[in-house]
């Protein structure tokens, strides 16, 4: 079976597929070297997009938060506040 | 100052060995870019900081299983940031920034100007994006930074799904050619 997913590779690289479609593409990539090569090439282009964003400086405390989280194991406490919790 | 900074690959190897110094170095190298990307997607600093923390923790935990075919370390880290930020954006159904307008109105603080000037890569990619026809650029930006799926973009932009796919494909092809020309 070799239903290539070329039609969806661009959206896949951009993260613009829903979970079901992304899973279908990922499953195909696991077994298809040709599509995998195309996907890698697209990922490289998409990987440049972060370089287009205006650079902003995070608060200095973030560095210590990151290091403290690693020091303390998987998940260091985040400052309590409204909103969503960790997505990990 | 030493010219012999460890490579990104070497930093990941040290990360896998639980070297906190390597994590600090990785953060010093990419923390700002990671935060800038998360902020660009989410539009708020606290959420962006949480994403950055989660992404670096994910790298910390996952460094041992990192493989080169998943992209170089920088691309791998930024893809984690992107994935997590978009995931949050999609869950926050009430928050959908108008990405182009948001991109154009993001505060251009003095640091931004300074960084953009120093960061040739940053300027080049932005220039490449600006050379794309607006429909292609908008499609790529709404997808990547706005977190829209191609089906959602089809509805949002009022064009067939095939048109969205075509804009993505041609836009990315042009980007690839333009970026290759700068390297």
Short mmCIF file of C-alpha atoms in Angstrom, two decimals:
data_model
loop_
_atom_site.label_atom_id
_atom_site.label_comp_id
_atom_site.label_asym_id
_atom_site.label_seq_id
_atom_site.Cartn_x
_atom_site.Cartn_y
_atom_site.Cartn_z
CA UNK A 1 0.00 0.00 0.00
CA UNK A 2 1.47 3.28 -0.99
CA UNK A 3 -0.99 6.13 -0.73
CA UNK A 4 1.45 8.98 -0.75
CA UNK A 5 0.55 12.04 1.24
CA UNK A 6 2.21 14.64 -0.99
CA UNK A 7 -0.99 16.65 -1.10
CA UNK A 8 -0.84 17.24 2.64
CA UNK A 9 2.88 17.56 3.23
CA UNK A 10 2.95 21.35 3.07
CA UNK A 11 0.15 21.69 5.59
CA UNK A 12 1.80 19.02 7.72
CA UNK A 13 5.08 20.92 7.75
CA UNK A 14 3.27 24.10 8.74
CA UNK A 15 1.40 22.32 11.52
CA UNK A 16 -1.85 23.07 9.71
CA UNK A 17 -3.52 19.67 9.86
CA UNK A 18 -5.92 18.53 12.51
CA UNK A 19 -4.80 15.69 14.75
CA UNK A 20 -6.42 12.98 12.67
CA UNK A 21 -4.86 14.13 9.40
CA UNK A 22 -1.50 14.77 11.04
CA UNK A 23 -1.57 11.26 12.47
CA UNK A 24 -2.37 9.81 9.07
CA UNK A 25 0.53 11.67 7.48
CA UNK A 26 2.91 10.72 10.30
CA UNK A 27 1.97 7.06 9.91
CA UNK A 28 2.70 7.22 6.22
CA UNK A 29 6.01 8.98 6.75
CA UNK A 30 7.09 6.21 9.06
CA UNK A 31 6.98 3.76 6.17
CA UNK A 32 7.68 5.90 3.10
CA UNK A 33 11.20 7.18 2.54
CA UNK A 34 10.24 9.25 -0.47
CA UNK A 35 7.56 11.25 1.34
CA UNK A 36 9.80 11.42 4.39
CA UNK A 37 12.52 13.08 2.33
CA UNK A 38 10.02 15.60 0.98
CA UNK A 39 8.72 16.25 4.48
CA UNK A 40 12.24 16.82 5.79
CA UNK A 41 12.93 19.29 3.04
CA UNK A 42 9.71 21.17 3.79
CA UNK A 43 10.44 21.10 7.51
CA UNK A 44 13.70 22.86 6.79
CA UNK A 45 11.92 25.68 5.00
CA UNK A 46 9.25 25.98 7.66
CA UNK A 47 12.01 25.88 10.26
CA UNK A 48 13.17 29.25 8.97
CA UNK A 49 9.86 30.92 9.82
CA UNK A 50 10.77 31.56 13.47
CA UNK A 51 13.55 33.74 12.13
CA UNK A 52 10.95 36.11 10.73
CA UNK A 53 9.44 37.06 14.09
CA UNK A 54 10.31 40.28 15.86
CA UNK A 55 12.72 39.38 18.63
CA UNK A 56 11.55 40.05 22.15
CA UNK A 57 13.40 39.67 25.39
CA UNK A 58 11.77 37.38 27.97
CA UNK A 59 11.95 38.41 31.59
CA UNK A 60 15.29 37.41 33.11
CA UNK A 61 13.43 35.30 35.70
CA UNK A 62 12.41 32.87 32.98
CA UNK A 63 15.94 31.56 32.71
CA UNK A 64 15.99 30.70 36.39
CA UNK A 65 12.53 29.14 36.13
CA UNK A 66 13.74 26.84 33.38
CA UNK A 67 16.86 25.84 35.29
CA UNK A 68 14.93 25.37 38.52
CA UNK A 69 12.43 23.15 36.76
CA UNK A 70 15.23 20.94 35.49
CA UNK A 71 16.93 20.93 38.88
CA UNK A 72 13.74 19.91 40.61
CA UNK A 73 12.83 17.14 38.22
CA UNK A 74 10.31 17.16 35.47
CA UNK A 75 7.94 19.92 36.38
CA UNK A 76 8.86 22.85 38.52
CA UNK A 77 5.98 24.83 39.93
CA UNK A 78 4.89 27.66 37.77
CA UNK A 79 3.66 30.87 39.26
CA UNK A 80 0.03 30.34 40.22
CA UNK A 81 -2.28 32.34 38.04
CA UNK A 82 -5.35 32.15 35.96
CA UNK A 83 -5.74 30.16 32.81
CA UNK A 84 -4.66 26.88 31.47
CA UNK A 85 -2.23 24.49 33.00
CA UNK A 86 0.76 22.76 31.54
CA UNK A 87 0.18 21.20 28.18
CA UNK A 88 2.80 18.60 28.81
CA UNK B 1 35.64 35.13 25.42
CA UNK B 2 36.24 31.75 23.91
CA UNK B 3 35.62 31.07 20.26
CA UNK B 4 35.18 27.42 21.06
CA UNK B 5 31.54 27.39 21.97
CA UNK B 6 30.05 23.91 22.06
CA UNK B 7 27.95 22.96 19.06
CA UNK B 8 24.22 22.52 19.45
CA UNK B 9 24.68 18.78 19.05
CA UNK B 10 27.29 18.76 21.80
CA UNK B 11 24.90 20.69 24.05
CA UNK B 12 22.17 18.11 23.48
CA UNK B 13 24.59 15.32 24.27
CA UNK B 14 25.41 17.07 27.54
CA UNK B 15 21.72 17.64 28.17
CA UNK B 16 21.13 13.94 27.85
CA UNK B 17 23.81 13.49 30.51
CA UNK B 18 21.83 15.83 32.78
CA UNK B 19 24.26 18.71 32.56
CA UNK B 20 22.46 21.80 33.85
CA UNK B 21 25.18 24.00 32.43
CA UNK B 22 24.34 22.73 28.97
CA UNK B 23 20.70 23.58 29.56
CA UNK B 24 21.71 27.09 30.59
CA UNK B 25 23.81 27.41 27.45
CA UNK B 26 20.98 26.16 25.27
CA UNK B 27 18.65 28.66 26.90
CA UNK B 28 21.15 31.47 26.45
CA UNK B 29 21.42 30.53 22.79
CA UNK B 30 17.76 30.06 21.94
CA UNK B 31 15.67 31.27 24.85
CA UNK B 32 14.97 34.61 23.30
CA UNK B 33 14.07 33.20 19.89
CA UNK B 34 11.89 30.55 21.52
CA UNK B 35 10.12 33.21 23.57
CA UNK B 36 9.73 35.47 20.55
CA UNK B 37 8.13 32.65 18.57
CA UNK B 38 5.78 31.71 21.40
CA UNK B 39 4.86 35.35 21.90
CA UNK B 40 4.23 35.80 18.21
CA UNK B 41 1.79 32.89 18.29
CA UNK B 42 0.10 33.55 21.62
CA UNK B 43 0.31 37.31 21.89
CA UNK B 44 0.82 37.35 25.64
CA UNK B 45 3.98 37.18 27.65
CA UNK B 46 2.92 34.91 30.50
CA UNK B 47 1.58 32.23 28.19
CA UNK B 48 4.68 32.54 26.03
CA UNK B 49 6.93 32.08 29.04
CA UNK B 50 5.05 28.97 30.09
CA UNK B 51 5.47 27.52 26.62
CA UNK B 52 9.18 28.24 26.65
CA UNK B 53 9.58 26.60 30.04
CA UNK B 54 7.63 23.54 28.89
CA UNK B 55 9.64 23.33 25.68
CA UNK B 56 13.00 23.48 27.45
CA UNK B 57 11.79 20.88 29.93
CA UNK B 58 10.71 18.72 27.06
CA UNK B 59 14.18 19.07 25.54
CA UNK B 60 15.73 18.32 28.92
CA UNK B 61 13.70 15.16 29.27
CA UNK B 62 13.87 14.17 25.62
CA UNK B 63 17.50 14.90 24.79
CA UNK B 64 18.52 11.29 25.30
CA UNK B 65 16.09 10.13 22.63
CA UNK B 66 16.76 13.02 20.23
CA UNK B 67 17.73 11.88 16.75
CA UNK B 68 19.16 14.02 14.01
CA UNK B 69 16.49 13.07 11.51
CA UNK B 70 14.05 15.07 13.61
CA UNK B 71 15.92 18.18 12.52
CA UNK B 72 18.92 19.94 13.98
CA UNK B 73 18.71 20.78 17.69
CA UNK B 74 17.62 24.34 17.06
CA UNK B 75 14.85 23.28 14.66
CA UNK B 76 13.82 20.53 17.05
CA UNK B 77 13.54 22.89 20.00
CA UNK B 78 11.64 25.50 18.02
CA UNK B 79 9.28 22.88 16.65
CA UNK B 80 8.43 21.92 20.23
CA UNK B 81 7.77 25.57 21.02
CA UNK B 82 5.62 25.94 17.94
CA UNK B 83 3.67 22.78 18.57
CA UNK B 84 2.90 23.66 22.18
CA UNK B 85 1.99 27.24 21.46
CA UNK B 86 -0.35 26.28 18.63
CA UNK B 87 -1.86 23.57 20.78
CA UNK B 88 -2.70 26.15 23.44
CA UNK B 89 -3.98 28.60 20.86
CA UNK B 90 -6.34 26.01 19.44
CA UNK B 91 -7.69 25.18 22.88
CA UNK B 92 -8.33 28.81 23.65
CA UNK B 93 -11.23 29.10 21.29
CA UNK B 94 -11.97 32.66 22.30
CA UNK B 95 -8.49 33.84 21.50
CA UNK B 96 -7.62 34.01 17.87
CA UNK B 97 -5.49 36.97 17.00
CA UNK B 98 -5.76 38.44 13.58
CA UNK B 99 -2.26 37.31 12.75
CA UNK B 100 -1.25 39.72 10.04
CA UNK B 101 -2.54 42.70 11.90
CA UNK B 102 -1.02 41.38 15.10
CA UNK B 103 2.30 40.82 13.41
CA UNK B 104 2.34 44.31 12.06
CA UNK B 105 1.29 45.93 15.31
CA UNK B 106 3.51 44.03 17.73
CA UNK B 107 5.47 46.51 19.76
CA UNK B 108 8.74 47.25 18.08
CA UNK B 109 10.73 47.94 21.22
CA UNK B 110 14.28 49.10 21.03
CA UNK B 111 15.51 45.60 21.64
CA UNK B 112 13.64 44.37 18.58
CA UNK B 113 15.27 46.92 16.38
CA UNK B 114 18.68 46.17 17.78
CA UNK B 115 18.24 42.45 17.39
CA UNK B 116 16.88 42.66 13.91
CA UNK B 117 19.86 44.67 12.89
CA UNK B 118 22.26 42.19 14.43
CA UNK B 119 20.44 39.13 13.27
CA UNK B 120 20.94 38.77 9.56
CA UNK B 121 18.97 35.55 9.49
CA UNK B 122 15.99 37.26 11.04
CA UNK B 123 16.04 40.04 8.49
CA UNK B 124 16.56 37.70 5.56
CA UNK B 125 13.65 35.41 6.30
CA UNK B 126 11.37 38.37 6.87
CA UNK B 127 12.45 39.82 3.56
CA UNK B 128 11.87 36.52 1.82
CA UNK B 129 8.37 36.32 3.25
CA UNK B 130 7.68 39.83 2.08
CA UNK B 131 8.54 38.92 -1.48
CA UNK B 132 5.73 36.36 -1.60
CA UNK B 133 2.40 37.34 -3.12
CA UNK B 134 0.17 38.40 -0.26
CA UNK B 135 -2.23 35.46 -0.57
CA UNK B 136 0.64 32.99 -0.19
CA UNK B 137 2.30 34.86 2.63
CA UNK B 138 -0.98 35.29 4.45
CA UNK B 139 -1.81 31.60 4.08
CA UNK B 140 1.58 30.54 5.42
CA UNK B 141 1.49 33.00 8.30
CA UNK B 142 -2.07 32.20 9.30
CA UNK B 143 -1.24 28.52 9.28
CA UNK B 144 2.08 28.67 11.07
CA UNK B 145 1.58 31.58 13.46
CA UNK B 146 -2.20 31.65 13.63
CA UNK B 147 -2.61 27.95 14.25
CA UNK B 148 -5.29 27.53 11.61
CA UNK B 149 -5.69 24.21 9.86
CA UNK B 150 -5.90 24.22 6.10
CA UNK B 151 -9.61 23.39 6.32
CA UNK B 152 -10.18 26.36 8.63
CA UNK B 153 -8.19 28.57 6.29
CA UNK B 154 -10.34 27.52 3.41
CA UNK B 155 -13.41 28.74 5.28
CA UNK B 156 -11.71 31.81 6.70
CA UNK B 157 -10.37 32.97 3.36
CA UNK B 158 -13.39 31.85 1.38
CA UNK B 159 -11.42 29.78 -1.10
CA UNK B 160 -11.45 26.05 -1.93
CA UNK B 161 -9.22 23.76 0.09
CA UNK B 162 -7.20 23.04 -3.03
CA UNK B 163 -6.41 26.74 -3.33
CA UNK B 164 -5.15 26.85 0.24
CA UNK B 165 -2.96 23.83 -0.40
CA UNK B 166 -1.67 25.38 -3.61
CA UNK B 167 -0.79 28.64 -1.88
CA UNK B 168 1.07 26.74 0.81
CA UNK B 169 2.93 24.64 -1.71
CA UNK B 170 3.94 27.44 -4.05
CA UNK B 171 4.73 29.81 -1.20
CA UNK B 172 7.00 27.29 0.50
CA UNK B 173 8.67 26.42 -2.80
CA UNK B 174 9.43 30.08 -3.40
CA UNK B 175 10.71 30.45 0.13
CA UNK B 176 13.00 27.49 -0.34
CA UNK B 177 14.45 28.88 -3.54
CA UNK B 178 14.90 32.33 -2.05
CA UNK B 179 16.54 31.01 1.11
CA UNK B 180 18.85 28.77 -0.91
CA UNK B 181 19.89 31.85 -2.81
CA UNK B 182 20.96 33.56 0.39
CA UNK B 183 23.16 30.71 1.62
#
